[in-house]
Amino acid sequence: MKIQPRTLSGFMELLPKQQAMMETMMQTLRETYALYGFTPLDTPVIEASEVLLAKGGGETEKQIYRFTKGDSDLSLRFDLTVPLAKYAALHYGELAFPFRRYQIGKVYRGERAQRGRFREFYQADIDIIGDGKLDVANEAEIPAIIYRVFSKLGLERFQIRVNNRKILNGFYGMLGLSERAGDIMRTVDKLEKIGPEKVRALLVEQCGAEEEQAGEILRFIGITGGSQEVLAALGDYRGRSELFDQGLQELETVVRCLRDFGVPGDHFAVDLTIARGLDYYTGTVYETTMLDHPEIGSVCSGGRYDNLAEYYTDKILPGVGISIGLTRLFYVLNEQGMLNEAMNTAAADVLILPMVEDLSPAAALATRFRDAGVRVQLYSEQRKFKAKMNYADKIGVPYVVFLGEDEIREQVVACKDMVSGEQTKLDFSGTLERVKKGLEERRTGRVIKG
Amino acid sequence: MKIQPRTLSGFMELLPKQQAMMETMMQTLRETYALYGFTPLDTPVIEASEVLLAKGGGETEKQIYRFTKGDSDLSLRFDLTVPLAKYAALHYGELAFPFRRYQIGKVYRGERAQRGRFREFYQADIDIIGDGKLDVANEAEIPAIIYRVFSKLGLERFQIRVNNRKILNGFYGMLGLSERAGDIMRTVDKLEKIGPEKVRALLVEQCGAEEEQAGEILRFIGITGGSQEVLAALGDYRGRSELFDQGLQELETVVRCLRDFGVPGDHFAVDLTIARGLDYYTGTVYETTMLDHPEIGSVCSGGRYDNLAEYYTDKILPGVGISIGLTRLFYVLNEQGMLNEAMNTAAADVLILPMVEDLSPAAALATRFRDAGVRVQLYSEQRKFKAKMNYADKIGVPYVVFLGEDEIREQVVACKDMVSGEQTKLDFSGTLERVKKGLEERRTGRVIKG
């Protein structure tokens, strides 16, 4: 009896063409993160539950894949931040701070299954961890990384939105609303969805704000425009809260360095409505939105935090980090038709079709190509010529090489460009040059279309 | 109260320098597999238990991480072969056969914890799957892949050992011992450990062989020497078993193509004692041993099988594949002092130390370097000069750039080679050229020493 093969719902499993795109995305992330001096890290998928759930409680705990094996209470990681905290605390003495690491890995959350929700998904995180303190310059560098990552992936129309939690907390402090700041930020977060008047009502009815305070809040989050305009408007609040002033100064640093870090002004905005959760972040916060798909929400978020590993160590480890939900991003890009289907995703550059029984000449030719860095598949099945060409079409290989008696005797290579149909008979070096040039020309496309 | 941070025993978690080496190994595998036209694949770590354990029973099942979540009976994959079988059966209609895939991923086995045994470990697999049939040429190509992989990793003294299950099964058939072939192969496998006389005794006492048959078996597995000698000696058995003759012909094909596939004769041997398990493999089988560390056993093994996905589909999917136990290999290399500690594993090529308060010039310089593909870390902490240089030493960065008022005014870059100590003051292009040349020179080392 056969078992029906299936893949669990909420688990992404891609066909080769899409997987090739996903790999290109991951390689782009690795290379880009490396340009900023981040070191790659890998931690176990399974941790002791006691360690992973040190923070405890909350919505997360219900979603966790937790089980016992022998005497051990184990859990699958649900993000890459908690394992980083454990890693930094555990290996503190062996790390150099600031410690910059990137990690691309799978995490697990047993969410309710629905379209576009994943239970196993890749996160791609970077974090900079300081020992005791960490200069705001690191926060200023993050938008440059986000900008380069998405540009290299091929995305054009996106915006990095930045705010500073000290500005928000300082402002609510001025109003005497510090204790309700959490509720207020949650409410303000609904601005785009429900509009200012409903926000005003909620602020008064549910957050304990006076009418006047609600007006102040709406005026404050209504500050929009170019970065310089927003900074100027914020300047009017200066001198009333030390925290606010500090946050404003940090925001000014971030904005001032933008151009030198290579971020064009039109890809950046100060957005006072961004808060990113309640407790964790304490300074600059980041979101990244696709301008043509605001409904998707942020595709790269993060911020500054004051103490990464407080559950594991007395050491104060402040940091700043961002995360890309890679699996969801890939899913969304695919759904929106934004993946570049024209990209060369073939696993081989050249398919060699031997036309004689002795495999040796074809093997030798394949080896020469491979020594020169060309990806070669040797097709050695006993099939009709038409079936072989169908295979070449199906795998989308750019070049097919035919190796028959004539070519072997004349020491030439018959090579067909599968797109143009053009066929050449050149010596090996001539063929290699042609193939390499052709591959270079095909390599221009990015994973994401515009 | 703090939770003691820890990593589960049997789970590898590397420090940055070693992780960088591991990443280099993985990247080498990806690039090498790609040269042979293998497409990257990724499948879930979690599968339905019913699917993953379709084959059922055996030693494996006890080791599996199995648990329930909601109504689902789930298991973590324990190898990459079963998920491949599922994938090939599930997506059969959408794949082009022969289907060549590589997969590097974590697998889980709850083995008894002991030094050098891992419960979470990477496997790096390649497989070529045919639809209905698969030419022996694919088996002939595998040693070339193994050879290139280990050579690129830097290993020099290793040997790829090959046998053919048809030769073994054919030979035992000649002796009328087909039904005991499994027991016999298990016994013969102990040859190196216990010597020929004990093997002879076991063959008679436990495997039901007559004295004469035991003598025949010992003579047979005693056939050693160069590939051509072994093939010649095997030729004497020809004509007595169709299966044997077919196996010998396949082995001859594998040996004949070796040189053309780029495998030097001294890195290859026919070894009639290799069997690789009982049921699964049906043709060529491979093992790879490190000549200076035979005690480690095979570091890359695999073989030809007749039907990959019989538990999931009626389609006959023969294939050939090999697997590297990457985590264990890395562990062993480290234990044996074979990792190249001199390799440049720094996460950044250049560390920029800004000597003025305004971050802009340093940010602009970092951006220029990064645009040119140089990995740059901007060090912006307010620390004493000595502490900054200690940091540079600790992360092992090859170059440090000092950017003070003088350099900014004169538009030059002060750059120190941290190995030679040589310091230059050149314009940006001059510095870039020097750095790139220096990095190229450092890039020669491989991960494995000899």
JSON list of N, CA and C in Angstrom, two decimals, chain A residues 290-354:
[
{"chain": "A", "resi": 290, "resn": "MET", "atom": "N", "xyz": [6.62, 48.39, 0.68]},
{"chain": "A", "resi": 290, "resn": "MET", "atom": "CA", "xyz": [6.61, 48.40, -0.78]},
{"chain": "A", "resi": 290, "resn": "MET", "atom": "C", "xyz": [5.55, 49.41, -1.21]},
{"chain": "A", "resi": 291, "resn": "LEU", "atom": "N", "xyz": [5.97, 50.44, -1.94]},
{"chain": "A", "resi": 291, "resn": "LEU", "atom": "CA", "xyz": [5.07, 51.56, -2.21]},
{"chain": "A", "resi": 291, "resn": "LEU", "atom": "C", "xyz": [3.84, 51.14, -3.00]},
{"chain": "A", "resi": 292, "resn": "ASP", "atom": "N", "xyz": [3.99, 50.14, -3.87]},
{"chain": "A", "resi": 292, "resn": "ASP", "atom": "CA", "xyz": [2.83, 49.72, -4.66]},
{"chain": "A", "resi": 292, "resn": "ASP", "atom": "C", "xyz": [1.99, 48.66, -3.94]},
{"chain": "A", "resi": 293, "resn": "HIS", "atom": "N", "xyz": [2.45, 48.23, -2.81]},
{"chain": "A", "resi": 293, "resn": "HIS", "atom": "CA", "xyz": [1.70, 47.21, -2.05]},
{"chain": "A", "resi": 293, "resn": "HIS", "atom": "C", "xyz": [1.71, 47.53, -0.56]},
{"chain": "A", "resi": 294, "resn": "PRO", "atom": "N", "xyz": [1.13, 48.65, -0.19]},
{"chain": "A", "resi": 294, "resn": "PRO", "atom": "CA", "xyz": [1.11, 49.01, 1.23]},
{"chain": "A", "resi": 294, "resn": "PRO", "atom": "C", "xyz": [0.35, 47.97, 2.06]},
{"chain": "A", "resi": 295, "resn": "GLU", "atom": "N", "xyz": [-0.57, 47.24, 1.42]},
{"chain": "A", "resi": 295, "resn": "GLU", "atom": "CA", "xyz": [-1.39, 46.27, 2.16]},
{"chain": "A", "resi": 295, "resn": "GLU", "atom": "C", "xyz": [-0.56, 45.14, 2.73]},
{"chain": "A", "resi": 296, "resn": "ILE", "atom": "N", "xyz": [0.64, 44.93, 2.19]},
{"chain": "A", "resi": 296, "resn": "ILE", "atom": "CA", "xyz": [1.50, 43.85, 2.66]},
{"chain": "A", "resi": 296, "resn": "ILE", "atom": "C", "xyz": [2.12, 44.19, 4.02]},
{"chain": "A", "resi": 297, "resn": "GLY", "atom": "N", "xyz": [2.19, 45.46, 4.31]},
{"chain": "A", "resi": 297, "resn": "GLY", "atom": "CA", "xyz": [2.83, 45.86, 5.56]},
{"chain": "A", "resi": 297, "resn": "GLY", "atom": "C", "xyz": [4.34, 45.89, 5.41]},
{"chain": "A", "resi": 298, "resn": "SER", "atom": "N", "xyz": [5.02, 45.92, 6.54]},
{"chain": "A", "resi": 298, "resn": "SER", "atom": "CA", "xyz": [6.47, 46.07, 6.51]},
{"chain": "A", "resi": 298, "resn": "SER", "atom": "C", "xyz": [7.15, 44.77, 6.11]},
{"chain": "A", "resi": 299, "resn": "VAL", "atom": "N", "xyz": [8.12, 44.84, 5.19]},
{"chain": "A", "resi": 299, "resn": "VAL", "atom": "CA", "xyz": [8.86, 43.66, 4.77]},
{"chain": "A", "resi": 299, "resn": "VAL", "atom": "C", "xyz": [10.23, 43.57, 5.43]},
{"chain": "A", "resi": 300, "resn": "CYS", "atom": "N", "xyz": [10.60, 44.59, 6.17]},
{"chain": "A", "resi": 300, "resn": "CYS", "atom": "CA", "xyz": [11.87, 44.57, 6.91]},
{"chain": "A", "resi": 300, "resn": "CYS", "atom": "C", "xyz": [11.74, 45.54, 8.07]},
{"chain": "A", "resi": 301, "resn": "SER", "atom": "N", "xyz": [11.78, 45.02, 9.28]},
{"chain": "A", "resi": 301, "resn": "SER", "atom": "CA", "xyz": [11.51, 45.85, 10.45]},
{"chain": "A", "resi": 301, "resn": "SER", "atom": "C", "xyz": [12.54, 45.58, 11.54]},
{"chain": "A", "resi": 302, "resn": "GLY", "atom": "N", "xyz": [12.60, 46.50, 12.49]},
{"chain": "A", "resi": 302, "resn": "GLY", "atom": "CA", "xyz": [13.49, 46.28, 13.62]},
{"chain": "A", "resi": 302, "resn": "GLY", "atom": "C", "xyz": [13.70, 47.56, 14.39]},
{"chain": "A", "resi": 303, "resn": "GLY", "atom": "N", "xyz": [14.77, 47.59, 15.14]},
{"chain": "A", "resi": 303, "resn": "GLY", "atom": "CA", "xyz": [15.04, 48.78, 15.92]},
{"chain": "A", "resi": 303, "resn": "GLY", "atom": "C", "xyz": [16.12, 48.59, 16.96]},
{"chain": "A", "resi": 304, "resn": "ARG", "atom": "N", "xyz": [16.26, 49.64, 17.74]},
{"chain": "A", "resi": 304, "resn": "ARG", "atom": "CA", "xyz": [17.25, 49.68, 18.81]},
{"chain": "A", "resi": 304, "resn": "ARG", "atom": "C", "xyz": [16.64, 49.14, 20.10]},
{"chain": "A", "resi": 305, "resn": "TYR", "atom": "N", "xyz": [17.36, 48.31, 20.80]},
{"chain": "A", "resi": 305, "resn": "TYR", "atom": "CA", "xyz": [16.90, 47.81, 22.08]},
{"chain": "A", "resi": 305, "resn": "TYR", "atom": "C", "xyz": [18.01, 47.99, 23.11]},
{"chain": "A", "resi": 306, "resn": "ASP", "atom": "N", "xyz": [17.64, 48.00, 24.38]},
{"chain": "A", "resi": 306, "resn": "ASP", "atom": "CA", "xyz": [18.59, 48.36, 25.42]},
{"chain": "A", "resi": 306, "resn": "ASP", "atom": "C", "xyz": [19.30, 47.19, 26.06]},
{"chain": "A", "resi": 307, "resn": "ASN", "atom": "N", "xyz": [18.66, 46.02, 26.02]},
{"chain": "A", "resi": 307, "resn": "ASN", "atom": "CA", "xyz": [19.28, 44.91, 26.73]},
{"chain": "A", "resi": 307, "resn": "ASN", "atom": "C", "xyz": [18.82, 43.59, 26.14]},
{"chain": "A", "resi": 308, "resn": "LEU", "atom": "N", "xyz": [19.69, 43.02, 25.33]},
{"chain": "A", "resi": 308, "resn": "LEU", "atom": "CA", "xyz": [19.35, 41.82, 24.57]},
{"chain": "A", "resi": 308, "resn": "LEU", "atom": "C", "xyz": [19.10, 40.60, 25.43]},
{"chain": "A", "resi": 309, "resn": "ALA", "atom": "N", "xyz": [19.96, 40.39, 26.43]},
{"chain": "A", "resi": 309, "resn": "ALA", "atom": "CA", "xyz": [20.03, 39.06, 27.06]},
{"chain": "A", "resi": 309, "resn": "ALA", "atom": "C", "xyz": [19.75, 39.11, 28.55]},
{"chain": "A", "resi": 310, "resn": "GLU", "atom": "N", "xyz": [18.85, 40.01, 28.97]},
{"chain": "A", "resi": 310, "resn": "GLU", "atom": "CA", "xyz": [18.64, 40.22, 30.40]},
{"chain": "A", "resi": 310, "resn": "GLU", "atom": "C", "xyz": [18.16, 38.97, 31.13]},
{"chain": "A", "resi": 311, "resn": "TYR", "atom": "N", "xyz": [17.57, 38.02, 30.38]},
{"chain": "A", "resi": 311, "resn": "TYR", "atom": "CA", "xyz": [17.08, 36.81, 31.06]},
{"chain": "A", "resi": 311, "resn": "TYR", "atom": "C", "xyz": [18.19, 35.82, 31.34]},
{"chain": "A", "resi": 312, "resn": "TYR", "atom": "N", "xyz": [19.36, 36.06, 30.70]},
{"chain": "A", "resi": 312, "resn": "TYR", "atom": "CA", "xyz": [20.44, 35.09, 30.82]},
{"chain": "A", "resi": 312, "resn": "TYR", "atom": "C", "xyz": [21.68, 35.62, 31.55]},
{"chain": "A", "resi": 313, "resn": "THR", "atom": "N", "xyz": [21.83, 36.95, 31.61]},
{"chain": "A", "resi": 313, "resn": "THR", "atom": "CA", "xyz": [23.09, 37.48, 32.13]},
{"chain": "A", "resi": 313, "resn": "THR", "atom": "C", "xyz": [22.89, 38.86, 32.73]},
{"chain": "A", "resi": 314, "resn": "ASP", "atom": "N", "xyz": [23.80, 39.23, 33.63]},
{"chain": "A", "resi": 314, "resn": "ASP", "atom": "CA", "xyz": [23.79, 40.57, 34.21]},
{"chain": "A", "resi": 314, "resn": "ASP", "atom": "C", "xyz": [24.44, 41.58, 33.29]},
{"chain": "A", "resi": 315, "resn": "LYS", "atom": "N", "xyz": [25.19, 41.11, 32.31]},
{"chain": "A", "resi": 315, "resn": "LYS", "atom": "CA", "xyz": [25.82, 42.01, 31.35]},
{"chain": "A", "resi": 315, "resn": "LYS", "atom": "C", "xyz": [24.73, 42.79, 30.60]},
{"chain": "A", "resi": 316, "resn": "ILE", "atom": "N", "xyz": [24.99, 44.07, 30.43]},
{"chain": "A", "resi": 316, "resn": "ILE", "atom": "CA", "xyz": [24.06, 44.89, 29.65]},
{"chain": "A", "resi": 316, "resn": "ILE", "atom": "C", "xyz": [24.50, 44.85, 28.19]},
{"chain": "A", "resi": 317, "resn": "LEU", "atom": "N", "xyz": [23.66, 44.32, 27.35]},
{"chain": "A", "resi": 317, "resn": "LEU", "atom": "CA", "xyz": [24.02, 44.17, 25.94]},
{"chain": "A", "resi": 317, "resn": "LEU", "atom": "C", "xyz": [23.01, 44.91, 25.05]},
{"chain": "A", "resi": 318, "resn": "PRO", "atom": "N", "xyz": [23.20, 46.21, 24.83]},
{"chain": "A", "resi": 318, "resn": "PRO", "atom": "CA", "xyz": [22.30, 46.94, 23.95]},
{"chain": "A", "resi": 318, "resn": "PRO", "atom": "C", "xyz": [22.58, 46.60, 22.50]},
{"chain": "A", "resi": 319, "resn": "GLY", "atom": "N", "xyz": [21.59, 46.76, 21.65]},
{"chain": "A", "resi": 319, "resn": "GLY", "atom": "CA", "xyz": [21.81, 46.40, 20.26]},
{"chain": "A", "resi": 319, "resn": "GLY", "atom": "C", "xyz": [20.83, 47.07, 19.33]},
{"chain": "A", "resi": 320, "resn": "VAL", "atom": "N", "xyz": [21.05, 46.85, 18.06]},
{"chain": "A", "resi": 320, "resn": "VAL", "atom": "CA", "xyz": [20.10, 47.29, 17.04]},
{"chain": "A", "resi": 320, "resn": "VAL", "atom": "C", "xyz": [20.05, 46.20, 15.98]},
{"chain": "A", "resi": 321, "resn": "GLY", "atom": "N", "xyz": [18.84, 45.89, 15.52]},
{"chain": "A", "resi": 321, "resn": "GLY", "atom": "CA", "xyz": [18.71, 44.81, 14.56]},
{"chain": "A", "resi": 321, "resn": "GLY", "atom": "C", "xyz": [17.50, 44.97, 13.66]},
{"chain": "A", "resi": 322, "resn": "ILE", "atom": "N", "xyz": [17.55, 44.29, 12.55]},
{"chain": "A", "resi": 322, "resn": "ILE", "atom": "CA", "xyz": [16.40, 44.25, 11.64]},
{"chain": "A", "resi": 322, "resn": "ILE", "atom": "C", "xyz": [16.20, 42.81, 11.18]},
{"chain": "A", "resi": 323, "resn": "SER", "atom": "N", "xyz": [15.01, 42.53, 10.73]},
{"chain": "A", "resi": 323, "resn": "SER", "atom": "CA", "xyz": [14.66, 41.17, 10.32]},
{"chain": "A", "resi": 323, "resn": "SER", "atom": "C", "xyz": [13.82, 41.21, 9.04]},
{"chain": "A", "resi": 324, "resn": "ILE", "atom": "N", "xyz": [14.13, 40.30, 8.15]},
{"chain": "A", "resi": 324, "resn": "ILE", "atom": "CA", "xyz": [13.31, 40.13, 6.96]},
{"chain": "A", "resi": 324, "resn": "ILE", "atom": "C", "xyz": [12.62, 38.77, 7.05]},
{"chain": "A", "resi": 325, "resn": "GLY", "atom": "N", "xyz": [11.31, 38.76, 6.93]},
{"chain": "A", "resi": 325, "resn": "GLY", "atom": "CA", "xyz": [10.58, 37.50, 6.89]},
{"chain": "A", "resi": 325, "resn": "GLY", "atom": "C", "xyz": [10.62, 36.97, 5.47]},
{"chain": "A", "resi": 326, "resn": "LEU", "atom": "N", "xyz": [11.66, 36.18, 5.22]},
{"chain": "A", "resi": 326, "resn": "LEU", "atom": "CA", "xyz": [12.02, 35.84, 3.84]},
{"chain": "A", "resi": 326, "resn": "LEU", "atom": "C", "xyz": [10.97, 34.98, 3.15]},
{"chain": "A", "resi": 327, "resn": "THR", "atom": "N", "xyz": [10.44, 34.00, 3.86]},
{"chain": "A", "resi": 327, "resn": "THR", "atom": "CA", "xyz": [9.47, 33.09, 3.26]},
{"chain": "A", "resi": 327, "resn": "THR", "atom": "C", "xyz": [8.20, 33.86, 2.87]},
{"chain": "A", "resi": 328, "resn": "ARG", "atom": "N", "xyz": [7.75, 34.70, 3.79]},
{"chain": "A", "resi": 328, "resn": "ARG", "atom": "CA", "xyz": [6.55, 35.48, 3.49]},
{"chain": "A", "resi": 328, "resn": "ARG", "atom": "C", "xyz": [6.82, 36.47, 2.35]},
{"chain": "A", "resi": 329, "resn": "LEU", "atom": "N", "xyz": [8.00, 37.10, 2.37]},
{"chain": "A", "resi": 329, "resn": "LEU", "atom": "CA", "xyz": [8.34, 38.04, 1.30]},
{"chain": "A", "resi": 329, "resn": "LEU", "atom": "C", "xyz": [8.32, 37.32, -0.05]},
{"chain": "A", "resi": 330, "resn": "PHE", "atom": "N", "xyz": [8.91, 36.14, -0.09]},
{"chain": "A", "resi": 330, "resn": "PHE", "atom": "CA", "xyz": [8.95, 35.38, -1.33]},
{"chain": "A", "resi": 330, "resn": "PHE", "atom": "C", "xyz": [7.54, 35.02, -1.79]},
{"chain": "A", "resi": 331, "resn": "TYR", "atom": "N", "xyz": [6.74, 34.60, -0.84]},
{"chain": "A", "resi": 331, "resn": "TYR", "atom": "CA", "xyz": [5.35, 34.25, -1.15]},
{"chain": "A", "resi": 331, "resn": "TYR", "atom": "C", "xyz": [4.60, 35.43, -1.74]},
{"chain": "A", "resi": 332, "resn": "VAL", "atom": "N", "xyz": [4.77, 36.59, -1.11]},
{"chain": "A", "resi": 332, "resn": "VAL", "atom": "CA", "xyz": [4.06, 37.79, -1.55]},
{"chain": "A", "resi": 332, "resn": "VAL", "atom": "C", "xyz": [4.53, 38.23, -2.94]},
{"chain": "A", "resi": 333, "resn": "LEU", "atom": "N", "xyz": [5.84, 38.21, -3.15]},
{"chain": "A", "resi": 333, "resn": "LEU", "atom": "CA", "xyz": [6.40, 38.60, -4.44]},
{"chain": "A", "resi": 333, "resn": "LEU", "atom": "C", "xyz": [5.84, 37.70, -5.54]},
{"chain": "A", "resi": 334, "resn": "ASN", "atom": "N", "xyz": [5.75, 36.43, -5.23]},
{"chain": "A", "resi": 334, "resn": "ASN", "atom": "CA", "xyz": [5.23, 35.47, -6.19]},
{"chain": "A", "resi": 334, "resn": "ASN", "atom": "C", "xyz": [3.75, 35.74, -6.48]},
{"chain": "A", "resi": 335, "resn": "GLU", "atom": "N", "xyz": [2.99, 35.94, -5.42]},
{"chain": "A", "resi": 335, "resn": "GLU", "atom": "CA", "xyz": [1.56, 36.22, -5.55]},
{"chain": "A", "resi": 335, "resn": "GLU", "atom": "C", "xyz": [1.31, 37.48, -6.40]},
{"chain": "A", "resi": 336, "resn": "GLN", "atom": "N", "xyz": [2.16, 38.48, -6.20]},
{"chain": "A", "resi": 336, "resn": "GLN", "atom": "CA", "xyz": [1.99, 39.77, -6.88]},
{"chain": "A", "resi": 336, "resn": "GLN", "atom": "C", "xyz": [2.60, 39.75, -8.28]},
{"chain": "A", "resi": 337, "resn": "GLY", "atom": "N", "xyz": [3.13, 38.61, -8.70]},
{"chain": "A", "resi": 337, "resn": "GLY", "atom": "CA", "xyz": [3.77, 38.54, -10.01]},
{"chain": "A", "resi": 337, "resn": "GLY", "atom": "C", "xyz": [5.02, 39.39, -10.11]},
{"chain": "A", "resi": 338, "resn": "MET", "atom": "N", "xyz": [5.68, 39.59, -8.98]},
{"chain": "A", "resi": 338, "resn": "MET", "atom": "CA", "xyz": [6.86, 40.46, -8.98]},
{"chain": "A", "resi": 338, "resn": "MET", "atom": "C", "xyz": [8.17, 39.69, -9.10]},
{"chain": "A", "resi": 339, "resn": "LEU", "atom": "N", "xyz": [8.11, 38.37, -9.16]},
{"chain": "A", "resi": 339, "resn": "LEU", "atom": "CA", "xyz": [9.34, 37.61, -9.37]},
{"chain": "A", "resi": 339, "resn": "LEU", "atom": "C", "xyz": [9.69, 37.65, -10.86]},
{"chain": "A", "resi": 340, "resn": "ASN", "atom": "N", "xyz": [10.95, 37.80, -11.11]},
{"chain": "A", "resi": 340, "resn": "ASN", "atom": "CA", "xyz": [11.44, 37.95, -12.47]},
{"chain": "A", "resi": 340, "resn": "ASN", "atom": "C", "xyz": [11.54, 36.58, -13.16]},
{"chain": "A", "resi": 341, "resn": "GLU", "atom": "N", "xyz": [10.45, 36.20, -13.80]},
{"chain": "A", "resi": 341, "resn": "GLU", "atom": "CA", "xyz": [10.38, 34.87, -14.41]},
{"chain": "A", "resi": 341, "resn": "GLU", "atom": "C", "xyz": [11.40, 34.71, -15.55]},
{"chain": "A", "resi": 342, "resn": "ALA", "atom": "N", "xyz": [11.87, 35.84, -16.09]},
{"chain": "A", "resi": 342, "resn": "ALA", "atom": "CA", "xyz": [12.82, 35.78, -17.20]},
{"chain": "A", "resi": 342, "resn": "ALA", "atom": "C", "xyz": [14.24, 35.49, -16.72]},
{"chain": "A", "resi": 343, "resn": "MET", "atom": "N", "xyz": [14.42, 35.51, -15.39]},
{"chain": "A", "resi": 343, "resn": "MET", "atom": "CA", "xyz": [15.76, 35.26, -14.85]},
{"chain": "A", "resi": 343, "resn": "MET", "atom": "C", "xyz": [16.23, 33.86, -15.24]},
{"chain": "A", "resi": 344, "resn": "ASN", "atom": "N", "xyz": [17.53, 33.74, -15.51]},
{"chain": "A", "resi": 344, "resn": "ASN", "atom": "CA", "xyz": [18.09, 32.43, -15.83]},
{"chain": "A", "resi": 344, "resn": "ASN", "atom": "C", "xyz": [18.18, 31.59, -14.55]},
{"chain": "A", "resi": 345, "resn": "THR", "atom": "N", "xyz": [17.26, 30.63, -14.41]},
{"chain": "A", "resi": 345, "resn": "THR", "atom": "CA", "xyz": [17.24, 29.80, -13.21]},
{"chain": "A", "resi": 345, "resn": "THR", "atom": "C", "xyz": [17.65, 28.36, -13.51]},
{"chain": "A", "resi": 346, "resn": "ALA", "atom": "N", "xyz": [18.14, 28.12, -14.73]},
{"chain": "A", "resi": 346, "resn": "ALA", "atom": "CA", "xyz": [18.57, 26.76, -15.08]},
{"chain": "A", "resi": 346, "resn": "ALA", "atom": "C", "xyz": [19.72, 26.33, -14.18]},
{"chain": "A", "resi": 347, "resn": "ALA", "atom": "N", "xyz": [19.72, 25.06, -13.82]},
{"chain": "A", "resi": 347, "resn": "ALA", "atom": "CA", "xyz": [20.77, 24.56, -12.93]},
{"chain": "A", "resi": 347, "resn": "ALA", "atom": "C", "xyz": [22.06, 24.32, -13.69]},
{"chain": "A", "resi": 348, "resn": "ALA", "atom": "N", "xyz": [21.99, 24.25, -15.01]},
{"chain": "A", "resi": 348, "resn": "ALA", "atom": "CA", "xyz": [23.19, 24.05, -15.82]},
{"chain": "A", "resi": 348, "resn": "ALA", "atom": "C", "xyz": [23.27, 25.15, -16.88]},
{"chain": "A", "resi": 349, "resn": "ASP", "atom": "N", "xyz": [24.50, 25.53, -17.23]},
{"chain": "A", "resi": 349, "resn": "ASP", "atom": "CA", "xyz": [24.71, 26.49, -18.31]},
{"chain": "A", "resi": 349, "resn": "ASP", "atom": "C", "xyz": [24.74, 25.78, -19.65]},
{"chain": "A", "resi": 350, "resn": "VAL", "atom": "N", "xyz": [25.30, 24.58, -19.63]},
{"chain": "A", "resi": 350, "resn": "VAL", "atom": "CA", "xyz": [25.50, 23.81, -20.86]},
{"chain": "A", "resi": 350, "resn": "VAL", "atom": "C", "xyz": [25.01, 22.39, -20.62]},
{"chain": "A", "resi": 351, "resn": "LEU", "atom": "N", "xyz": [24.23, 21.88, -21.58]},
{"chain": "A", "resi": 351, "resn": "LEU", "atom": "CA", "xyz": [23.84, 20.47, -21.57]},
{"chain": "A", "resi": 351, "resn": "LEU", "atom": "C", "xyz": [24.59, 19.78, -22.69]},
{"chain": "A", "resi": 352, "resn": "ILE", "atom": "N", "xyz": [25.40, 18.80, -22.34]},
{"chain": "A", "resi": 352, "resn": "ILE", "atom": "CA", "xyz": [26.15, 18.07, -23.37]},
{"chain": "A", "resi": 352, "resn": "ILE", "atom": "C", "xyz": [25.38, 16.83, -23.78]},
{"chain": "A", "resi": 353, "resn": "LEU", "atom": "N", "xyz": [25.10, 16.71, -25.08]},
{"chain": "A", "resi": 353, "resn": "LEU", "atom": "CA", "xyz": [24.43, 15.53, -25.61]},
{"chain": "A", "resi": 353, "resn": "LEU", "atom": "C", "xyz": [25.45, 14.70, -26.38]},
{"chain": "A", "resi": 354, "resn": "PRO", "atom": "N", "xyz": [25.91, 13.61, -25.80]},
{"chain": "A", "resi": 354, "resn": "PRO", "atom": "CA", "xyz": [26.86, 12.75, -26.52]},
{"chain": "A", "resi": 354, "resn": "PRO", "atom": "C", "xyz": [26.12, 11.98, -27.63]}
]
